[in-house]
Coordinates of C-alpha atoms and ligand atoms in Angstrom, one line a residue:
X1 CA 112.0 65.4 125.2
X2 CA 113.2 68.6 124.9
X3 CA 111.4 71.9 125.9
X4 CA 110.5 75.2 124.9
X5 CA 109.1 77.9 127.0
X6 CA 106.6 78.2 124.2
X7 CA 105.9 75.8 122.3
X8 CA 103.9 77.6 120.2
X9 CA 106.5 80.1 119.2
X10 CA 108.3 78.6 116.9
X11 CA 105.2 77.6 115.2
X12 CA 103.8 81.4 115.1
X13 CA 106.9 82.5 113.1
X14 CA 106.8 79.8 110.9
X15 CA 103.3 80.8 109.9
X16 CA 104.2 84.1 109.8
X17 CA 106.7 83.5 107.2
X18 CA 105.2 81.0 105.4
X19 CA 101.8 82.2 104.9
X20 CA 102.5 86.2 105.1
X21 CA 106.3 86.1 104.1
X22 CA 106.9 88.5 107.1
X23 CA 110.2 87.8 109.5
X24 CA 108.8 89.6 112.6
X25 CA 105.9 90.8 114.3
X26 CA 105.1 94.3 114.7
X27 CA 104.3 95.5 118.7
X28 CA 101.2 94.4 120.1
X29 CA 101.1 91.5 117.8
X30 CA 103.3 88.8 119.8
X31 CA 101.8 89.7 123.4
X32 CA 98.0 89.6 121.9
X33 CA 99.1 85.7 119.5
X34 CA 100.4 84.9 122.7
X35 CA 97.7 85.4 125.2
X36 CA 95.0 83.8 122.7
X37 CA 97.2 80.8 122.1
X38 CA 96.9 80.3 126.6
X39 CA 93.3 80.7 126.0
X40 CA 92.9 84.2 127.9
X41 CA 90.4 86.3 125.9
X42 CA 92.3 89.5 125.2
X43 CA 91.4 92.9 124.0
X44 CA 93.6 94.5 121.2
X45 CA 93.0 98.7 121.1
X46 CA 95.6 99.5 117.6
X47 CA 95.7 102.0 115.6
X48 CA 94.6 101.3 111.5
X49 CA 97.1 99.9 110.5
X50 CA 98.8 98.4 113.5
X51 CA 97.8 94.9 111.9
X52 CA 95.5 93.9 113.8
X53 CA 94.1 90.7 111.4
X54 CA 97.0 88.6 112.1
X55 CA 96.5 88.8 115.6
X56 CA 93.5 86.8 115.2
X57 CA 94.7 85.2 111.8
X58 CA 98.0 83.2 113.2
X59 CA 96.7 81.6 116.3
X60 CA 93.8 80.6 114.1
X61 CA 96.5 79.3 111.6
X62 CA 98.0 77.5 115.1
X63 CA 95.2 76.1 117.0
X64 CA 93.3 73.0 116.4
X65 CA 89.3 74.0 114.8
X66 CA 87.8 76.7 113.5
X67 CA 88.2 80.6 113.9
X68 CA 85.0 82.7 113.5
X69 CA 85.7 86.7 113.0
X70 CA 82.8 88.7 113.1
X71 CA 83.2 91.8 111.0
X72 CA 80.8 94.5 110.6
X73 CA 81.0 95.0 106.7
X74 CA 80.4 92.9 103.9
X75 CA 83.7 95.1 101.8
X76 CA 85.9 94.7 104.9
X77 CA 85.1 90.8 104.6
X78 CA 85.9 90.7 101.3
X79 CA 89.2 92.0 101.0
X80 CA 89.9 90.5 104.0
X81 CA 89.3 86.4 102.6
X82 CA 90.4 87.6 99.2
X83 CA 94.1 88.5 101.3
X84 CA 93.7 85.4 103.3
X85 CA 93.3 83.1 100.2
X86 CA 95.7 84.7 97.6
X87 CA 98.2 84.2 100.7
X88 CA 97.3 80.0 101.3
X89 CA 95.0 80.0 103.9
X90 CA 91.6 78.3 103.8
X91 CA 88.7 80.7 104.5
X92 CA 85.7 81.7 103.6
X93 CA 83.1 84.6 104.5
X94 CA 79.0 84.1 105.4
X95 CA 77.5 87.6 104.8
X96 CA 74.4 88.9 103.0
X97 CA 76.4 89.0 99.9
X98 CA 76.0 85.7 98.9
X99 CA 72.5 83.9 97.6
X100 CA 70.8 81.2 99.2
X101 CA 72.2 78.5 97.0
X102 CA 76.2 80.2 97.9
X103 CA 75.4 80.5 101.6
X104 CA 74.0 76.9 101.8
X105 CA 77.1 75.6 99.7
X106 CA 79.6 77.9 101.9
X107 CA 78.0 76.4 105.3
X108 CA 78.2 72.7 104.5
X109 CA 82.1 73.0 103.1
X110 CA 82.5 74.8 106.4
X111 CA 80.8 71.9 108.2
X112 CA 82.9 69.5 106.7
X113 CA 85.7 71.6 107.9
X114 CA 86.9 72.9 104.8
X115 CA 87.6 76.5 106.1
X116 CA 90.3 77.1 109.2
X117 CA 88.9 80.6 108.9
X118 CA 85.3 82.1 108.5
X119 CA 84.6 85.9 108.6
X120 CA 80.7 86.3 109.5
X121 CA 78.2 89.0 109.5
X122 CA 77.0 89.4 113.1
X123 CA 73.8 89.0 111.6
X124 CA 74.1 85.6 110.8
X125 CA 75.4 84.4 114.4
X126 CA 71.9 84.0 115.9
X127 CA 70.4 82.6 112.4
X128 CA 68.8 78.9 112.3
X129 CA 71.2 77.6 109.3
X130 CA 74.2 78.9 111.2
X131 CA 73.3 77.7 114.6
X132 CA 73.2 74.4 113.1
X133 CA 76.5 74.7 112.0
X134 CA 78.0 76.3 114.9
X135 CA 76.6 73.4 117.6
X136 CA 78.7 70.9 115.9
X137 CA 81.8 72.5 114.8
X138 CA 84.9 72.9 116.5
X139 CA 84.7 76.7 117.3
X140 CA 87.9 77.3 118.7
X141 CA 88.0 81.0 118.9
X142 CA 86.2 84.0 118.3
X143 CA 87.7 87.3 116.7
X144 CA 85.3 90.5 116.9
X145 CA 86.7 92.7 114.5
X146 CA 85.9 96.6 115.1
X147 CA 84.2 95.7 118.4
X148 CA 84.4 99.1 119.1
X149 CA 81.0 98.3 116.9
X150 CA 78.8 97.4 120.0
X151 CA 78.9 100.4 122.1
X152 CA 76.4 103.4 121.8
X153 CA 79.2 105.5 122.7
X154 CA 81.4 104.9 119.7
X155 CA 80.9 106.0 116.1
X156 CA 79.7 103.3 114.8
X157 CA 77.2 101.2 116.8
X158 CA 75.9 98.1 115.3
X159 CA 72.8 97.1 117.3
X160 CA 73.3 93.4 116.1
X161 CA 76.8 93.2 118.0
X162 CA 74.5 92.8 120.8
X163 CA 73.8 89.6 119.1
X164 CA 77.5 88.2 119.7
X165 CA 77.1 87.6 123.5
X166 CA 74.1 85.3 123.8
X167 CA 75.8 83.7 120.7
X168 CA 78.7 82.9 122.9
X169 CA 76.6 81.8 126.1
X170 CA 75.0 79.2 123.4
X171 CA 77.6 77.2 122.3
X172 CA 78.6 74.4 123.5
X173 CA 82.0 75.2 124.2
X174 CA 83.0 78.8 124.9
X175 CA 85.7 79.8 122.6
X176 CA 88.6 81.9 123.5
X177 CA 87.8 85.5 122.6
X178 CA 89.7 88.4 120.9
X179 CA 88.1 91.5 120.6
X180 CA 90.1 94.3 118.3
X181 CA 89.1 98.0 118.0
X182 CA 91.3 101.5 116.8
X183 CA 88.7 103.1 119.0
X184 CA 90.6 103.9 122.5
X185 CA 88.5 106.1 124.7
X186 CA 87.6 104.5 127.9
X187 CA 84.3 104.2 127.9
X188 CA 83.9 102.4 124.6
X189 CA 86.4 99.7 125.9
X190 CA 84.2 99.2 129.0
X191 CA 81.3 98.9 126.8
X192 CA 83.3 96.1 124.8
X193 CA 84.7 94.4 127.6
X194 CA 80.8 94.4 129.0
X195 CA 78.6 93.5 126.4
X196 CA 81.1 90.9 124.4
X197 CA 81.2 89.4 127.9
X198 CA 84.7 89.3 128.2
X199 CA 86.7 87.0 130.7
X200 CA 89.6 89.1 132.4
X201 CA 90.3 90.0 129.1
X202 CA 94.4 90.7 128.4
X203 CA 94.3 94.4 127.3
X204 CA 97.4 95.4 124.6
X205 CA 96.9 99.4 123.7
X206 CA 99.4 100.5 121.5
X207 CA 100.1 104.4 120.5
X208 CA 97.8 106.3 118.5
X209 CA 100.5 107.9 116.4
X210 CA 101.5 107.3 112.8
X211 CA 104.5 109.1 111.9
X212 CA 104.6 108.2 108.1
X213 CA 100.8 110.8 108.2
X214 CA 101.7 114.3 107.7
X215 CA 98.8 116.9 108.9
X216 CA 97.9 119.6 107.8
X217 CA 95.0 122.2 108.1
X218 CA 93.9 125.0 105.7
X219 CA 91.6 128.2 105.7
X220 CA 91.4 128.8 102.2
X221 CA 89.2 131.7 100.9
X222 CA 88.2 129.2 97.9
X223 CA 88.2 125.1 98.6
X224 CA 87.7 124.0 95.4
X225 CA 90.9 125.9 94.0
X226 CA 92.9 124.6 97.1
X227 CA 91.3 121.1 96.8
X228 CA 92.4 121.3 92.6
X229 CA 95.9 122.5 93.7
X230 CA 96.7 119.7 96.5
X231 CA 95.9 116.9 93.9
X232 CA 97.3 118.2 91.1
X233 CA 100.6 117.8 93.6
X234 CA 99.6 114.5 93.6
X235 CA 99.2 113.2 90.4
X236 CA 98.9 109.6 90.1
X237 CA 98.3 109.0 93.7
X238 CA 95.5 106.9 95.4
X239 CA 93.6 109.9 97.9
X240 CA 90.3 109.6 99.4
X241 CA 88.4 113.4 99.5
X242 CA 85.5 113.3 102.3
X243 CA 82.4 115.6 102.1
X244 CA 79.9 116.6 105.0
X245 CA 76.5 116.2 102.6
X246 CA 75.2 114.2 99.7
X247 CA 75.4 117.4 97.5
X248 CA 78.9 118.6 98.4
X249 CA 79.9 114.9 97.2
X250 CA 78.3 115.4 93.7
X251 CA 79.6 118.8 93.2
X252 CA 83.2 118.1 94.1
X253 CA 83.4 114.9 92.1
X254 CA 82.0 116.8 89.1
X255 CA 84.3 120.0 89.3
X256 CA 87.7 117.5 90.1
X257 CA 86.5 115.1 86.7
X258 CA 85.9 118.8 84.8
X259 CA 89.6 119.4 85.6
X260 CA 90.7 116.3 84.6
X261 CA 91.4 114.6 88.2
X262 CA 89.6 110.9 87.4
X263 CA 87.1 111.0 90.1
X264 CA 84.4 109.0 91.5
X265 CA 81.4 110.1 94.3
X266 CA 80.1 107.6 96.6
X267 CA 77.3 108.2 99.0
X268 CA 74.3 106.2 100.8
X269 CA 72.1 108.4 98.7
X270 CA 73.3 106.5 95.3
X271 CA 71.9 103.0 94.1
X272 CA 73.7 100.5 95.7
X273 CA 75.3 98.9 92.4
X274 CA 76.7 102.2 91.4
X275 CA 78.2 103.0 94.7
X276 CA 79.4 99.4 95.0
X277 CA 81.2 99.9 91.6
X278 CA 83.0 103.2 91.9
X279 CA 84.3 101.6 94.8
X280 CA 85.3 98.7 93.0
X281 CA 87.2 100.9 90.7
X282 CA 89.1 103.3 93.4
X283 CA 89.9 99.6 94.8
X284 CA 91.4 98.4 91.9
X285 CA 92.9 101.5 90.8
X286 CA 91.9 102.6 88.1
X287 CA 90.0 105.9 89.5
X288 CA 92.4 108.0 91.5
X289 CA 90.1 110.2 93.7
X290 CA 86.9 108.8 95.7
X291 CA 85.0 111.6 96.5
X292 CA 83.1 110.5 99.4
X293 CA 81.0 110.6 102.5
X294 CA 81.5 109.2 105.5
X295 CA 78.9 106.3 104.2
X296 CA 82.2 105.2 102.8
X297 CA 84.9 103.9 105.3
X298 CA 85.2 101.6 107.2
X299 CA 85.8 98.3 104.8
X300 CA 88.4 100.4 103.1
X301 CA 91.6 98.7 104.2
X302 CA 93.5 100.3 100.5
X303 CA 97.0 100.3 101.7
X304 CA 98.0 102.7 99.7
X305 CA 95.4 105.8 99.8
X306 CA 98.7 108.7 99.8
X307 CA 96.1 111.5 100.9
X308 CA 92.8 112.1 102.9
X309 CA 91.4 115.5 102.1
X310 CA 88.4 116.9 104.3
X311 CA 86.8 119.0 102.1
X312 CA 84.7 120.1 105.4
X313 CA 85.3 119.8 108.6
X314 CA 83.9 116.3 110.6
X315 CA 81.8 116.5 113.4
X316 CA 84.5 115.1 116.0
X317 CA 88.2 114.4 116.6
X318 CA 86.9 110.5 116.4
X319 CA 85.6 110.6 113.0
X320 CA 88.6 112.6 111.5
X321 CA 91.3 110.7 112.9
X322 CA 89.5 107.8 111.4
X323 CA 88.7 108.8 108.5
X324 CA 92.4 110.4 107.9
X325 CA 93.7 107.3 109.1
X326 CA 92.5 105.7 106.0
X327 CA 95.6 107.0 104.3
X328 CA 99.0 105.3 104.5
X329 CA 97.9 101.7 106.3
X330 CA 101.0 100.5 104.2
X331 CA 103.2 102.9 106.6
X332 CA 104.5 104.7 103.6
X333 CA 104.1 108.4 103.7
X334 CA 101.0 110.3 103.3
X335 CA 99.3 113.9 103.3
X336 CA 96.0 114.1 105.7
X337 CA 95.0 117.7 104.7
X338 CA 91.6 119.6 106.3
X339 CA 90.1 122.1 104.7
X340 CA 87.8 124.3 107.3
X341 CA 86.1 127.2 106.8
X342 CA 84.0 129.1 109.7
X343 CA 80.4 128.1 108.0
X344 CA 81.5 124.2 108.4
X345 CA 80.8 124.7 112.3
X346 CA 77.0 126.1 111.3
X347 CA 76.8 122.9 109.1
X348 CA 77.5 120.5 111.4
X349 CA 75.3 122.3 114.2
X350 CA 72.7 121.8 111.8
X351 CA 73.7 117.7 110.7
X352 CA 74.2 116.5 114.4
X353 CA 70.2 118.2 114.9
X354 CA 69.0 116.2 111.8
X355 CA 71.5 113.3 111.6
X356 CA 70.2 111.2 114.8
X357 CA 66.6 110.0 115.8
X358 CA 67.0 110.3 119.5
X359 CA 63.0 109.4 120.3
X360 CA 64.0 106.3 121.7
X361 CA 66.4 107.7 124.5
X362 CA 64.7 109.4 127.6
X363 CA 64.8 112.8 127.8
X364 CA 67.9 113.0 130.4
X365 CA 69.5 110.7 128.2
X366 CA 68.8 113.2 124.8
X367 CA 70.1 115.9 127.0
X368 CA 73.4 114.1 128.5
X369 CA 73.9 112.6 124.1
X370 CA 73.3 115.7 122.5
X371 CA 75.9 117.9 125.0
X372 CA 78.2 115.4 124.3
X373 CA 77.9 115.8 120.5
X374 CA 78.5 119.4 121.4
X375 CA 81.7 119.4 123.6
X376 CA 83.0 117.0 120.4
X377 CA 82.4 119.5 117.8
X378 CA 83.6 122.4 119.6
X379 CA 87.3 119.7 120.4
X380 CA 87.3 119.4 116.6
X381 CA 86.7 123.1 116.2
X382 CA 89.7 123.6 118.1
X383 CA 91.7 121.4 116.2
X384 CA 91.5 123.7 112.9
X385 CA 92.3 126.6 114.9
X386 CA 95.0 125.7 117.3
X387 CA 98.6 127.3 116.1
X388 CA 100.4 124.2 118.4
X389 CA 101.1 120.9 116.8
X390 CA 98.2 118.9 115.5
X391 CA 99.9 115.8 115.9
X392 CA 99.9 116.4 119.8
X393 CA 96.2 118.0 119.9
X394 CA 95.3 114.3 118.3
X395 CA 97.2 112.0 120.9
X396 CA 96.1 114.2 124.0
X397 CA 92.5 114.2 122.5
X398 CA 93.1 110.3 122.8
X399 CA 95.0 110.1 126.0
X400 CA 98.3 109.5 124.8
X401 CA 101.3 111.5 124.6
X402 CA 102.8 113.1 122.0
X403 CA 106.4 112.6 120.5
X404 CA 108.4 115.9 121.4
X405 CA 109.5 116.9 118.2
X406 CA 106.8 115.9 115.5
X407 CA 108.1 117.4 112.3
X408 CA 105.7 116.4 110.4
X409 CA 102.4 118.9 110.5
X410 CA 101.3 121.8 108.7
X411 CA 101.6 123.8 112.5
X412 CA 105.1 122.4 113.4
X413 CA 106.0 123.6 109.9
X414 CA 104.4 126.8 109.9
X415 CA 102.4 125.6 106.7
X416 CA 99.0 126.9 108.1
X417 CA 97.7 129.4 106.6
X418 CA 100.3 130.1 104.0
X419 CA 101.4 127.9 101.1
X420 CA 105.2 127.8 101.9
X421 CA 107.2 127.7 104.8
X422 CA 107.8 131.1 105.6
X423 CA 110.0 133.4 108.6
X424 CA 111.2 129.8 110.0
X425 CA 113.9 130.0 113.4
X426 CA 116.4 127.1 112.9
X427 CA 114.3 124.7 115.0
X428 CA 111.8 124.7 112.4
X429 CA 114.2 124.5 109.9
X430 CA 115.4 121.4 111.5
X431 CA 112.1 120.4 111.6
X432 CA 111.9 120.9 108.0
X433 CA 115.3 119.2 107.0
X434 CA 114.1 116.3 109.2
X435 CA 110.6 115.6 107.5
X436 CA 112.4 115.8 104.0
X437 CA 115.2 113.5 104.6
X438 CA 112.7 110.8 105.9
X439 CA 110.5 111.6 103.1
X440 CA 113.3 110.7 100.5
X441 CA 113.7 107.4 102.2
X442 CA 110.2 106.6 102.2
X443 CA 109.5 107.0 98.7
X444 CA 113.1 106.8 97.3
X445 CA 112.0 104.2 94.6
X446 CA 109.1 105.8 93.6
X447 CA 111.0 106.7 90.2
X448 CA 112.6 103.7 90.1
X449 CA 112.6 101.4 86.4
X450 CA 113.4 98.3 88.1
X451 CA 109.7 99.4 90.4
X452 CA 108.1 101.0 87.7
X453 CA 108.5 97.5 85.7
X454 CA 107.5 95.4 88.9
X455 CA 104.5 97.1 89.0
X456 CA 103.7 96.5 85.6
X457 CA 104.2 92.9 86.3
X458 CA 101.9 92.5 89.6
X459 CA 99.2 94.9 87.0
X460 CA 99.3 92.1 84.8
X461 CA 99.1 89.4 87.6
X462 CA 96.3 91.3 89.2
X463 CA 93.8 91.4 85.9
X464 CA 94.5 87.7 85.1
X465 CA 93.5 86.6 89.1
X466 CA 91.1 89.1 89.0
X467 CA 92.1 91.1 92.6
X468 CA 93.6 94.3 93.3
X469 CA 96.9 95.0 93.0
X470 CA 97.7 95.0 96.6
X471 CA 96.8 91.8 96.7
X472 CA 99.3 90.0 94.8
X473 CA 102.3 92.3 96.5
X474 CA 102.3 95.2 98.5
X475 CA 104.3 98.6 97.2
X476 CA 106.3 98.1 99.9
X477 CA 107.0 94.3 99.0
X478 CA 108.1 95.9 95.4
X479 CA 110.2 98.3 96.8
X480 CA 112.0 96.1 98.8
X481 CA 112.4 93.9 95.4
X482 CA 113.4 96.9 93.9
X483 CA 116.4 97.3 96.7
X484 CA 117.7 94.1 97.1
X485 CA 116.9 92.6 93.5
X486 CA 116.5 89.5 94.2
X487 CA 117.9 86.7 91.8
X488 CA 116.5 83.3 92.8
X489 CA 113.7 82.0 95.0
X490 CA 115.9 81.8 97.7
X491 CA 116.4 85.4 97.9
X492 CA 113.0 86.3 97.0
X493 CA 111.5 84.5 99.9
X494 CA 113.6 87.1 102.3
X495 CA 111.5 89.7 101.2
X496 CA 109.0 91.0 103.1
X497 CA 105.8 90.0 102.3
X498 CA 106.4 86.9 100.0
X499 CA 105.3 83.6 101.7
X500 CA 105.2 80.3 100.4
X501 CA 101.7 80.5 98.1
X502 CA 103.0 83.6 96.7
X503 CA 106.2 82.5 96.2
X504 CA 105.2 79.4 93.8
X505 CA 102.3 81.9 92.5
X506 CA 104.2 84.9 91.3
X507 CA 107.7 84.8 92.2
X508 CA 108.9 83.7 88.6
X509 CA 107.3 86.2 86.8
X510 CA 108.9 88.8 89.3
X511 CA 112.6 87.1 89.3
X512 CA 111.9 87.7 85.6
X513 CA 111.7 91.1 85.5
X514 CA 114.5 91.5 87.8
X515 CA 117.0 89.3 85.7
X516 CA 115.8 91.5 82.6
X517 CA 116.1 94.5 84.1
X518 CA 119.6 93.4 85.5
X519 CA 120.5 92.5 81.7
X520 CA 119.3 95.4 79.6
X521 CA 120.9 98.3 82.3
Ligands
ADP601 P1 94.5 96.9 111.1 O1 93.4 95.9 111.1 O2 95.1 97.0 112.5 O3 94.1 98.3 110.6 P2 95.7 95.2 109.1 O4 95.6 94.0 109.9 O5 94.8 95.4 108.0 O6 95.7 96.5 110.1 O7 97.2 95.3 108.6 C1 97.7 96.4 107.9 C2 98.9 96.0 107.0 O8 100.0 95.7 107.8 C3 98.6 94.8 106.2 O9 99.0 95.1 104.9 C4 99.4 93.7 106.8 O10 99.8 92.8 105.8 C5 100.6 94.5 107.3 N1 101.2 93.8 108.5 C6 100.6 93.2 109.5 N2 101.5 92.6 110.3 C7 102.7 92.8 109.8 C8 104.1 92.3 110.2 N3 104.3 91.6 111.3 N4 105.1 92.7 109.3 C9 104.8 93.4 108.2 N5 103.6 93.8 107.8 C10 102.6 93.5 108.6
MG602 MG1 91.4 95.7 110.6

């Protein structure tokens, strides 16, 4: 019999290319697949972006039973399953979403082990219908997605993460269990290792930085006109622009759609169908700008958001690297710009008083929260005034060191409070040159008519299945199609991001457009 140091290996990259149509993992991924497959929990802290998912996703593909991920948002479960089906896999999601008659149809399919994978609100976990379920399945492992989710400490605590603990201790078999966050600061990840229950969890912490984002922060005597300027730079483009209040959200998104920009606000002050379309549309493309608060966030996993515009400043470091971290998850270049003026720091004195009902803390404990809140602002203050690198101000604020040269923010660039580069010494122009010449390669078929007609195609492909376009393929998928123009399925299937399903799915329709393209030129 022969052997293989791991067995599993082989199997991992075979999933990997036949479900995801990937040839390698990224870091991170192959040290966290491997320590799930031993059965060691492990805990994954990645940047957006990193790819978290298939961590959890392939050994779920590889291991015998069923994988429940608990995810914190109905959106983020959406896209999620809607990904994992379009690319072949079986799963299904339990969330308050679906009606009674859904849910009961969803739970017995996934009792008679029709699902491999099943996202789930944390919600549900303790619920009588599930627990049912749960005590006679074959739970093999548990994924917590954004556990960062069950400390008080992080940004978003979600009191019913609490739940996912006792739900553990009660099943008859404890799983394996991977818990993934983006949210690094030390005592969060105590907080998850604690309160998930965590057995010597395997930690993988990769770095905080994402070179394709370039920074940037602006005083500008007049946002709106600033705000108007930097989109209209960006015509076409997918951009996300965040507001501190309810009313800033309304006003921006009114003055953008006066000026033409297609525009949409969402905000927890707007009926829950509205909201729930607009960002529907953004989703699927066809409005450009969401004009948003930070109600809106963290089920957006839109690959291809090119620009995050603060239109005021956030209230920490935290929330802004999160939020601008929205743009570029496909790792293709993108603009994070903030726009601060001096009365944002008033504001957000005056939302961190309002914002949080303290009463049930003690008194010490309101004291020790609300000084916190303070140090936080006053870092993010700092931020939109230092002259040094903002790139380095973010990974020191996060404990991790900066790259030496970074090229690629508005302070490196001397962009800050001017509109061009201006008075540069030759390292900056350096600096400059650099940042150019790897933008060209980033986007270099942006232009492109064998692209342009490619996305046409996956357009078309994405109305008749009814998903967004990043679904079917992602830019980066066309681009490569663009490059190496494919002529048969053979070749197709060595591009990035075609697996098998997709393969028999779309790939004639895209072989077409290449062969005609290759024709007419
Ligand atoms: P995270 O949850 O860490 O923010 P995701 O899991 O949503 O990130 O992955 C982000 C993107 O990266 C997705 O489009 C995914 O398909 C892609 N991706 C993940 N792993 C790989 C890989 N090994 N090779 C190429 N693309 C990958
Ligand atoms: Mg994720």
């Amino acid at each position: 019999m022969q052997h293989h140091q791991n067995p599993w290996q082989q199997r991992a990259f075979k999933v990997l290319k036949q479900y995801y149509g990937y040839d390698s993992f990224r870091p991170g991924q192959g040290e966290m697949i491997r320590t799930l497959m031993e059965g060691r929990d492990a805990l994954a802290v990645m940047p957006t972006g990193a790819g978290k998912s298939l961590c959890f996703q392939v050994p779920a593909l590889l291991m015998e039973g069923i994988t429940l991920v608990v995810s914190p948002l109905v959106s983020l479960m959406k896209d999620q399953v809607m990904t994992l089906v379009a690319n072949g896999v079986a799963g299904a999601y339990l969330n308050s979403s679906l009606n009674e008659r859904q849910m009961e149809k969803a739970i017995r399919n996934a009792a008679a082990g029709k699902y491999k994978i099943i996202y789930v609100a944390p919600e549900r976990l303790l619920t009588k219908r599930f627990q049912e379920f749960v005590q006679q399945a074959p739970i093999s492992m548990v994924a917590v997605d954004e556990a960062h989710c069950v400390s008080q400490w992080g940004q978003d605590f979600r009191p019913s993460y609490l739940d996912i603990l006792p739900f553990l201790e009660g099943l008859p078999h404890r799983p394996v269990v991977g818990a993934f966050t983006a949210t690094a600061t030390p005592q969060v990840k105590e907080d998850i290792i604690r309160l998930l229950g965590l057995i010597s969890p395997q930690e993988v912490t990769l770095s905080f930085d994402r070179p394709n984002l370039f920074f940037r922060v602006m005083e500008p005597k007049d946002k709106k006109q600033a705000l108007w300027q930097f989109i209209s730079g960006h015509e076409g483009q997918s951009g996300i622009v965040y507001c501190a209040t309810r009313r800033a959200v309304e006003e921006v998104a009114a003055f953008l759609s006066d000026q033409g920009i297609s525009a949409a606000p969402y905000h927890g002050g707007m009926e829950h169908a509205l909201r729930a379309k607009h960002q529907e549309e953004f989703l699927y493309d066809r409005v450009q700008v969401m004009v948003a608060t930070n109600a809106f966030g963290m089920g957006i996993d839109k690959p291809n958001v090119r620009f995050v515009v603060h239109y005021q400043m956030p209230k920490d470091m935290e929330s802004y690297y999160q939020e601008a971290g929205r743009a570029g998850r496909d790792g293709q270049k993108a603009w994070c710009l903030l726009l601060y003026q001096k009365k944002d720091v008033a504001l957000e004195q005056y939302l961190l008083r309002h914002r949080k009902d303290l009463s049930h803390l003690t008194e010490e404990e309101q004291a020790k929260v609300t000084q916190a809140e303070q140090e936080r602002l006053k870092q993010m203050v700092w931020y939109c005034k230092t002259k040094g690198c903002l790139r380095e101000y973010i990974l020191e604020y996060f404990g991790q060191k900066a790259p030496r040269q970074c090229s690629a923010c508005g302070n490196c660039l001397h962009y800050f409070r001017t509109e061009e580069p201006t008075g540069l010494d030759m390292a900056q122009k350096k600096a400059v040159d650099l940042w150019q010449s790897r933008e060209k390669k980033l986007g270099q078929y942006e232009d492109h008519p064998l692209f342009l007609r490619l996305k046409e195609v996956r357009k078309t492909l994405a109305h008749q299945a009814g998903v967004p376009a990043f679904v079917i393929f992602s830019d980066r998928t066309l681009e490569a199609m663009t490059e190496k123009m494919p002529q048969d399925r053979d070749d197709l299937l060595h591009i990035p991001g075609v697996g098998q399903k997709k393969l028999l799915l779309y790939g004639d329709a895209f072989l077409q457009a290449v062969r005609t393209y290759l024709r007419d030129r």
